[in-house]
Short mmCIF file of C-alpha atoms and ligand atoms in Angstrom, two decimals:
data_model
loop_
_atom_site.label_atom_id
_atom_site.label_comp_id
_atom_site.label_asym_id
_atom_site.label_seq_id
_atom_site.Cartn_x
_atom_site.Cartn_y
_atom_site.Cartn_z
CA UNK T 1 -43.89 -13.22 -10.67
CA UNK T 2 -43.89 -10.57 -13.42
CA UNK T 3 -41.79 -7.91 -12.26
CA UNK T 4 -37.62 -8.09 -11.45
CA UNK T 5 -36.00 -5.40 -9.99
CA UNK T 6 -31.85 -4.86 -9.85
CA UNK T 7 -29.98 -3.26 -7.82
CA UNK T 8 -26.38 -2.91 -9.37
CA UNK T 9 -25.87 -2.16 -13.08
CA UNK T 10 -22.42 -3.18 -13.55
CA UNK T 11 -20.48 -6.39 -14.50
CA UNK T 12 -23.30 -8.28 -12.46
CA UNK T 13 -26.35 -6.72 -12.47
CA UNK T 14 -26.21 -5.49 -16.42
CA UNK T 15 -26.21 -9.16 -17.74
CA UNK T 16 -28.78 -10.39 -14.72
CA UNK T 17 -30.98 -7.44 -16.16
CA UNK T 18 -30.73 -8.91 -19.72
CA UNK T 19 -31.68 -12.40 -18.55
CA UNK T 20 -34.53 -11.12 -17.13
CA UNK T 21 -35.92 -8.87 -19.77
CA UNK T 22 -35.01 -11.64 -22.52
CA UNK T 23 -37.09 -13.99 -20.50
CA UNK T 24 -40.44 -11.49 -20.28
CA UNK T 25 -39.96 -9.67 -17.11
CA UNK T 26 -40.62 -6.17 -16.84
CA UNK T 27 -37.10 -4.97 -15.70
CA UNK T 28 -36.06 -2.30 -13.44
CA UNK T 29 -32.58 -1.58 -13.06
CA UNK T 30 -31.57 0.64 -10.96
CA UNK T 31 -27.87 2.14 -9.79
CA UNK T 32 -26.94 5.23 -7.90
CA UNK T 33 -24.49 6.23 -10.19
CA UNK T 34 -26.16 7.62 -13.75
CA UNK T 35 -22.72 7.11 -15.70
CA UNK T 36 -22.72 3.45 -14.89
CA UNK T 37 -26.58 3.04 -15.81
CA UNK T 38 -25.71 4.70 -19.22
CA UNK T 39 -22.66 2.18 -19.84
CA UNK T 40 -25.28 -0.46 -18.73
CA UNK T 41 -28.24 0.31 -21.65
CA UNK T 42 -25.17 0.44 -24.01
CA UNK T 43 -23.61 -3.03 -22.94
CA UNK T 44 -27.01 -4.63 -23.41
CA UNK T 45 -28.10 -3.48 -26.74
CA UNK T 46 -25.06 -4.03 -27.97
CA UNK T 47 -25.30 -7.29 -26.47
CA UNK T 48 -28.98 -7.73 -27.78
CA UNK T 49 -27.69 -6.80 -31.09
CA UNK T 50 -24.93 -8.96 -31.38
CA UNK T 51 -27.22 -12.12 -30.61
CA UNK T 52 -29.41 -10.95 -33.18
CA UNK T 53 -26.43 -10.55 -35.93
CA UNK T 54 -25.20 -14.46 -34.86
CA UNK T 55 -28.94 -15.65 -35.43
CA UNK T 56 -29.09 -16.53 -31.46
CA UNK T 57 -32.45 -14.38 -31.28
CA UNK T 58 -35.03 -13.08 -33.49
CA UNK T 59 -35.92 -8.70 -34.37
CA UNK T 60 -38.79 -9.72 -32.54
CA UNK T 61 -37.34 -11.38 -29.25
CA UNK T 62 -34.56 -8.39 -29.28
CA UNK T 63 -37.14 -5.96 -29.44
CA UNK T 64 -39.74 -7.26 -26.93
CA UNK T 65 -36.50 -7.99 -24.42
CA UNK T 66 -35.08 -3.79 -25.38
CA UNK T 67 -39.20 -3.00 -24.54
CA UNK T 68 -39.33 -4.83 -20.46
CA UNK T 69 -35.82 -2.29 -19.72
CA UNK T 70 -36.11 0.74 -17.35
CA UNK T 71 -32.96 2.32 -16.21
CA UNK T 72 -33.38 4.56 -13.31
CA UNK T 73 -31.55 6.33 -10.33
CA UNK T 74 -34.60 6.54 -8.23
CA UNK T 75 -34.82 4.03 -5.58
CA UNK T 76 -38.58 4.63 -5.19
CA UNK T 77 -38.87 3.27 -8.77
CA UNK T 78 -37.21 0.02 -7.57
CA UNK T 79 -40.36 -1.97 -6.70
CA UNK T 80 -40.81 -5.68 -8.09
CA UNK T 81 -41.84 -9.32 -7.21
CA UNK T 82 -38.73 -10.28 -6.66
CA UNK T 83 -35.56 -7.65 -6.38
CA UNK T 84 -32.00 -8.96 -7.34
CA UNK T 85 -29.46 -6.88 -5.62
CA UNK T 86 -26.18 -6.77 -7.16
CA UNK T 87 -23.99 -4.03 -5.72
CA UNK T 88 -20.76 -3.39 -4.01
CA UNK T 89 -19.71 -6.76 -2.39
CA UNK T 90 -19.36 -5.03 1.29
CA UNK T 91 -22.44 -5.87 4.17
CA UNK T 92 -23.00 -2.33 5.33
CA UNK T 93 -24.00 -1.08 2.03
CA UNK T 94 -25.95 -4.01 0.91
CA UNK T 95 -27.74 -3.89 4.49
CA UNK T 96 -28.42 0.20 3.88
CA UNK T 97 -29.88 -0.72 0.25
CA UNK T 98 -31.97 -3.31 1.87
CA UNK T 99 -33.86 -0.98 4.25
CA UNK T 100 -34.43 1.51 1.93
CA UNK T 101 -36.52 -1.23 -0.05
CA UNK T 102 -38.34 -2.44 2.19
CA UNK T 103 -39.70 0.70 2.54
CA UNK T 104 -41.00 0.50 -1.08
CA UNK T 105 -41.58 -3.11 -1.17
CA UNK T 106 -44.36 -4.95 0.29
CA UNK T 107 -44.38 -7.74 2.28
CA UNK T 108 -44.68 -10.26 -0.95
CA UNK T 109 -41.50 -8.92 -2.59
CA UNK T 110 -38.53 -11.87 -2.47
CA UNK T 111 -35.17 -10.13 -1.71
CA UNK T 112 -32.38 -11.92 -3.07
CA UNK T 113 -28.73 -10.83 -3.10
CA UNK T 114 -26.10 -11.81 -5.72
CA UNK T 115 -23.14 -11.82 -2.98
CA UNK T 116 -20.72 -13.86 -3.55
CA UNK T 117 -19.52 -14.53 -0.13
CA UNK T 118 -21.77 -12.70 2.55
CA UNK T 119 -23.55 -14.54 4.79
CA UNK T 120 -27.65 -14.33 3.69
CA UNK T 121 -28.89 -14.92 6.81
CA UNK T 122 -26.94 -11.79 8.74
CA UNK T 123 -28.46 -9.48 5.97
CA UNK T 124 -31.52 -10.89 6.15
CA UNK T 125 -32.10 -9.83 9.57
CA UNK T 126 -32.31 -5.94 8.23
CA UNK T 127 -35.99 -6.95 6.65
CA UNK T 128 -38.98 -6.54 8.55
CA UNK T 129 -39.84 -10.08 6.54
CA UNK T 130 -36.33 -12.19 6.79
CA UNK T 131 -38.12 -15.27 5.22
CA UNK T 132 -38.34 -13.33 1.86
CA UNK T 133 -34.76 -13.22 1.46
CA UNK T 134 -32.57 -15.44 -0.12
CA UNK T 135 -29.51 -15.17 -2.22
CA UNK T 136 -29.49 -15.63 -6.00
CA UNK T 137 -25.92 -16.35 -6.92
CA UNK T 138 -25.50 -15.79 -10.76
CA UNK T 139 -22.15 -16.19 -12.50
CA UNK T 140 -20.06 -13.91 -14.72
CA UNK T 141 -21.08 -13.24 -17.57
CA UNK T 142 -24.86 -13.68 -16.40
CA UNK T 143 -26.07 -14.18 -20.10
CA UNK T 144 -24.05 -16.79 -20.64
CA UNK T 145 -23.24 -18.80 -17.78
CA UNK T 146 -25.82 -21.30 -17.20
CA UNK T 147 -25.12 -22.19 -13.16
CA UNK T 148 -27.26 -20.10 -10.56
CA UNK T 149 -26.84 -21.19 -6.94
CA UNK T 150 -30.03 -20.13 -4.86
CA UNK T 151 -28.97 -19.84 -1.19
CA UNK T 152 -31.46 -20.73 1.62
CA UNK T 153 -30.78 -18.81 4.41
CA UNK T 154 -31.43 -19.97 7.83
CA UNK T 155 -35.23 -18.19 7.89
CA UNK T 156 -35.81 -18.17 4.51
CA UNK T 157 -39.25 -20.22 3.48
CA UNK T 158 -39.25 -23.31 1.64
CA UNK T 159 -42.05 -21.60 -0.43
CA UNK T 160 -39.28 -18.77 -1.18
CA UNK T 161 -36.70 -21.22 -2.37
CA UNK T 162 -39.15 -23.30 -4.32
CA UNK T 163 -40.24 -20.07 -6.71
CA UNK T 164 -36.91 -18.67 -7.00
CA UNK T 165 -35.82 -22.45 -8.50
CA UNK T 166 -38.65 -22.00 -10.99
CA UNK T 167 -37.93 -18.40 -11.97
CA UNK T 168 -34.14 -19.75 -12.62
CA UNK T 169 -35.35 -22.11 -14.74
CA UNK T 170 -37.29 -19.58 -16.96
CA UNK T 171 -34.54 -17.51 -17.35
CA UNK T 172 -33.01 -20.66 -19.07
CA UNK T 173 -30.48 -21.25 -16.55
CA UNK T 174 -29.97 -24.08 -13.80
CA UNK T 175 -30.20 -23.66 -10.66
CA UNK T 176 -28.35 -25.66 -7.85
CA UNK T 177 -30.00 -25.04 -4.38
CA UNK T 178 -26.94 -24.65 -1.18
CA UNK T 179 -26.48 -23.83 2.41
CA UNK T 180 -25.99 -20.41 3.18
CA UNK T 181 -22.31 -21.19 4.11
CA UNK T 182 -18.94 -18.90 3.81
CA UNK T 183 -18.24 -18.78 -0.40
CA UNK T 184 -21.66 -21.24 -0.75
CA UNK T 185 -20.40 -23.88 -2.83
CA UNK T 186 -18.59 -22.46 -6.44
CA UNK T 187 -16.60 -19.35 -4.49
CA UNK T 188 -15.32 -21.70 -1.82
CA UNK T 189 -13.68 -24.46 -4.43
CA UNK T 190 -12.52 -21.78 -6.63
CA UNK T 191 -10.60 -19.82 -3.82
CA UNK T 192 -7.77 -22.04 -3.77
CA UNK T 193 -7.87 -21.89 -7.41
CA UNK T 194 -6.77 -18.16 -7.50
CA UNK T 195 -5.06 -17.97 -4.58
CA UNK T 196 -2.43 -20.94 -4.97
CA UNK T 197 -2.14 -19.02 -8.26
CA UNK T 198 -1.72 -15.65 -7.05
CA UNK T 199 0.94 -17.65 -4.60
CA UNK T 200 3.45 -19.15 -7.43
CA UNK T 201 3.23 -15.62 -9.26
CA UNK T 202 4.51 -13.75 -5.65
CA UNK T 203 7.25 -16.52 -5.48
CA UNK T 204 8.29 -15.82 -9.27
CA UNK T 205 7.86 -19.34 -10.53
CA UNK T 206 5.68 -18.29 -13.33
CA UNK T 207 4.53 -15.01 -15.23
CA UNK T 208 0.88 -14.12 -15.29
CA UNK T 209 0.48 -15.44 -19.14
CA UNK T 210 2.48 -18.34 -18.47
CA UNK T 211 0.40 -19.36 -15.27
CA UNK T 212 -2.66 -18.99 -17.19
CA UNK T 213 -1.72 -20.72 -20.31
CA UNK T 214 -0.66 -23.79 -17.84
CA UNK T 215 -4.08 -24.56 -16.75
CA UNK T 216 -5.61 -23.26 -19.75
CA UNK T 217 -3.34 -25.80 -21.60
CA UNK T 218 -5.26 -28.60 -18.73
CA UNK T 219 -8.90 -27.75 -19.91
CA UNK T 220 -9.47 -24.38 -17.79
CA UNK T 221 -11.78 -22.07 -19.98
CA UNK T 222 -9.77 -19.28 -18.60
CA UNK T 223 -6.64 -18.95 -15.88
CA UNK T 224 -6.90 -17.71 -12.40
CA UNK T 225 -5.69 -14.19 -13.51
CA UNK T 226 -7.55 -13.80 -17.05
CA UNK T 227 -10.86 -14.81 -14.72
CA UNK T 228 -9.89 -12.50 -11.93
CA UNK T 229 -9.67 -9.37 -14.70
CA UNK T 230 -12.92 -10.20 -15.69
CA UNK T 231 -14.15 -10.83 -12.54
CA UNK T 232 -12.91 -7.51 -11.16
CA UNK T 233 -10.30 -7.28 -8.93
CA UNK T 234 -11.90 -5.36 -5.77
CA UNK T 235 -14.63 -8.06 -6.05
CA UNK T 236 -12.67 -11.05 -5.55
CA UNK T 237 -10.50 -9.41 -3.31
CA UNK T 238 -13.51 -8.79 -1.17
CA UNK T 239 -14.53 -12.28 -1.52
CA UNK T 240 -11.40 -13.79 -0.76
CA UNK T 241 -11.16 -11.66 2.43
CA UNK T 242 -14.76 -12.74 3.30
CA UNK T 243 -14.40 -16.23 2.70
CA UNK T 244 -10.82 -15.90 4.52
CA UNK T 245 -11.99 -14.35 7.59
CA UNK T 246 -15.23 -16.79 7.74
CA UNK T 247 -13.53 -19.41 7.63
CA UNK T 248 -11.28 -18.72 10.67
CA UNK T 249 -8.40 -17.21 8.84
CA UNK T 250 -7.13 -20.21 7.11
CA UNK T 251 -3.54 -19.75 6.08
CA UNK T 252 -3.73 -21.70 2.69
CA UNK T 253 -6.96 -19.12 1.99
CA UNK T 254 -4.89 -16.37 3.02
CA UNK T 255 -5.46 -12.84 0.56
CA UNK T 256 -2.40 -12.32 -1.68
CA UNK T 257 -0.72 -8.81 -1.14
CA UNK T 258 -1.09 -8.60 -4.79
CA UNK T 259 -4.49 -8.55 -4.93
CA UNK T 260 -4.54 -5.51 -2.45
CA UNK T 261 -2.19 -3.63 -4.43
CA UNK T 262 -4.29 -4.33 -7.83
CA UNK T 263 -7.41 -2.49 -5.58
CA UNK T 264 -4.99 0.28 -4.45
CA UNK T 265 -3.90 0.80 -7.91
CA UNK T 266 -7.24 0.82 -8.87
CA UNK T 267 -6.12 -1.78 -11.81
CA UNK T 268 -9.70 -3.47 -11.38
CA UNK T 269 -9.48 -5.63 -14.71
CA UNK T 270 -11.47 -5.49 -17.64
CA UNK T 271 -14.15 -3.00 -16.39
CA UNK T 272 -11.29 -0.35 -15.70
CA UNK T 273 -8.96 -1.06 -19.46
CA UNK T 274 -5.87 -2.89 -16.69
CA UNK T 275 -5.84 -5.74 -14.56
CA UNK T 276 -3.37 -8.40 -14.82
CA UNK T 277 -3.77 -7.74 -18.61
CA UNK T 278 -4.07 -4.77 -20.54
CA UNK T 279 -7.55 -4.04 -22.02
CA UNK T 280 -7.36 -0.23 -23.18
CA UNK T 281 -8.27 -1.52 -26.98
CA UNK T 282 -11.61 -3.08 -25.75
CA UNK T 283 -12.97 -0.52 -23.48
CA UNK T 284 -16.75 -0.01 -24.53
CA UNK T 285 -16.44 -3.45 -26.34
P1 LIG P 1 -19.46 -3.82 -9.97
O1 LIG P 1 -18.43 -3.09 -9.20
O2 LIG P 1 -19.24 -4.08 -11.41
O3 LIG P 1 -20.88 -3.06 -9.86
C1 LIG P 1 -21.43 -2.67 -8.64
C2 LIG P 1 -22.42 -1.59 -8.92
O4 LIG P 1 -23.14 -1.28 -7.72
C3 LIG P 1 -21.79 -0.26 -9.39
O5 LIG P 1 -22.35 0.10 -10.63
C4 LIG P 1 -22.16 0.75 -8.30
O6 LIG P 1 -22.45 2.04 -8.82
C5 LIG P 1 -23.42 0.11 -7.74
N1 LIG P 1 -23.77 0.53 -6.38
C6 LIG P 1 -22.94 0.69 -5.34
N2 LIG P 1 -23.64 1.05 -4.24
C7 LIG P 1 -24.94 1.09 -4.63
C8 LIG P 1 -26.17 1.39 -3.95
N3 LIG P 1 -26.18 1.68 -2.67
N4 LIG P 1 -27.31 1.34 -4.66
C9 LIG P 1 -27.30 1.03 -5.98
N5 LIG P 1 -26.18 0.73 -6.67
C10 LIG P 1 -25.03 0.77 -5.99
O7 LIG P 1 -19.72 -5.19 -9.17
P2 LIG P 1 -20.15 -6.61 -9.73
O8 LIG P 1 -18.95 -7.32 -10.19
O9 LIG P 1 -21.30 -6.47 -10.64
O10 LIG P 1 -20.60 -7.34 -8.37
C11 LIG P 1 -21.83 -7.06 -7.77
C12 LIG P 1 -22.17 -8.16 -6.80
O11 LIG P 1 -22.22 -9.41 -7.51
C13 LIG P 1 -21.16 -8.37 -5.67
O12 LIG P 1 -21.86 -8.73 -4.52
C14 LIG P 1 -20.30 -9.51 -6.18
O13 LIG P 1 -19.71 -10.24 -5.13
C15 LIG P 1 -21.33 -10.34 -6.92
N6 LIG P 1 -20.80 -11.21 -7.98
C16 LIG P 1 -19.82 -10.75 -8.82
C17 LIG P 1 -19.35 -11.57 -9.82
C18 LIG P 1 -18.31 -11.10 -10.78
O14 LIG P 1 -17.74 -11.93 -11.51
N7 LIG P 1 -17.99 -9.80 -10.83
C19 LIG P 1 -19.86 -12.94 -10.01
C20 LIG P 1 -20.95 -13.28 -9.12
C21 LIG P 1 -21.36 -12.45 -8.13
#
């Protein structure tokens, strides 16, 4: 495998681009919209930079990673050994994006998807080859965060899942192999994690900042709503609604009105300057 193309270049499939260019892939990363694709080749020299000011990487390493980048809009230019899709977290569009490529792709190209939540083996069926596909489940940010769950689908090959474990691994990162199952395994533990959260807020027994600094205070990295800013709002409301409705509607799993409000008010989180917090200082940062 020499070649990676993405499919996706924001919170996701900007950092998954990185990793794969820092680790000697030639890179394609593709998105339909050019803005985001601009915002993208900033993020990750910046982000090459930076690594290079704390000593993390050599002039050399930065510069051979900057030299294995293409940005494009062109779909047609989206051809690769293995093709990471990272977009939108709703089926129909990931299954319309997977058609397209397999009309550019051949019949050796793995297909993984970065979903969170949908089901690998329903958008597998949209390839002419189904056993190429599995998902590649990266966490946020993808630079840093070492975990990558790689899904096996119900037709996807052993041989499939064996190289995607290896080309993990050379990316630096580890990965865990799971079932193709509603959330696979991270989502599904951490729903009740936001959701019990988003829960006590509705019920006013806690503000946002004081919920977070609880578990914060008990070893959590970050609190339900600090993560959920940073994860973007839409996208785990998605996920919670996938994971909700896969599961058979689940009461304790049940979507928090609040969440659907914070997509209606397009208060996204970090990527948009408002979530639960207020970014509007660190926009571009
Ligand atoms: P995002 O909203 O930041 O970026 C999605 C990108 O997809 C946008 O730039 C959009 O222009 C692009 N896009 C939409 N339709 C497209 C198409 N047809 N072709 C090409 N590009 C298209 O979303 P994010 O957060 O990067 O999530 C992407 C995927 O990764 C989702 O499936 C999500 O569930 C998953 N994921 C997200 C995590 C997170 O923390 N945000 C963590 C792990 C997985």
């Amino acid at each position: 495998m020499k070649t990676i193309g993405i499919c996706g270049a924001g919170t996701m499939g900007a950092g998954i681009a990185q990793v794969a260019a820092a680790s000697g892939y030639k890179t394609v990363l593709f998105d339909v919209n050019n803005a985001i694709l601009k915002l993208a080749e900033i993020r990750i020299e910046k982000d090459l930079q930076h690594l290079f000011n704390k000593q993390k990487i050599t002039e050399e390493k930065k510069a051979a990673a900057w030299a294995q980048l293409s940005f494009t809009s062109d779909i047609r230019e989206c051809v690769a050994d293995v093709i990471i899709e990272a977009i939108v977290e709703k089926k129909e569009v990931k299954l319309s994006l997977f058609k397209q490529l397999a009309q550019w792709n051949g019949p050796n190209t793995i297909f993984t998807s970065n979903t969170s939540s949908l089901s690998i083996s329903s958008i597998a069926t949209c390839l002419p080859h189904p056993q190429q596909m599995a998902g590649l489940h990266f966490f946020n940010p993808a630079p840093v965060m070492k975990l990558v769950e790689v899904v096996q689908g119900k037709l996807t090959s052993d041989k499939v899942i064996s190289d995607l474990v290896l080309l993990v691994q050379t990316f630096g990162k580890i990965p865990v192999v799971c079932k193709d199952a509603p959330g696979f395994i991270v989502n599904r533990v951490a729903r009740p994690f936001y959701i019990e959260s988003l829960r006590q807020f509705e019920k006013g027994l806690g503000t946002v900042e004081v919920l977070d600094r609880l578990l914060e205070s008990k070893g959590f990295r970050m609190g339900p709503f600090r993560l959920m800013d940073l994860i973007g709002n839409d996208v785990n409301y998605a996920v919670s609604c996938s994971i909700f409705e896969q599961l058979g509607q689940p009461g304790r799993l049940e979507p928090s009105y609040i969440q659907k409000e914070k997509v209606e008010q397009g208060q996204l989180g970090k990527k948009t300057g408002k979530g639960y917090y207020n970014y509007e200082d660190d926009q571009g940062a």
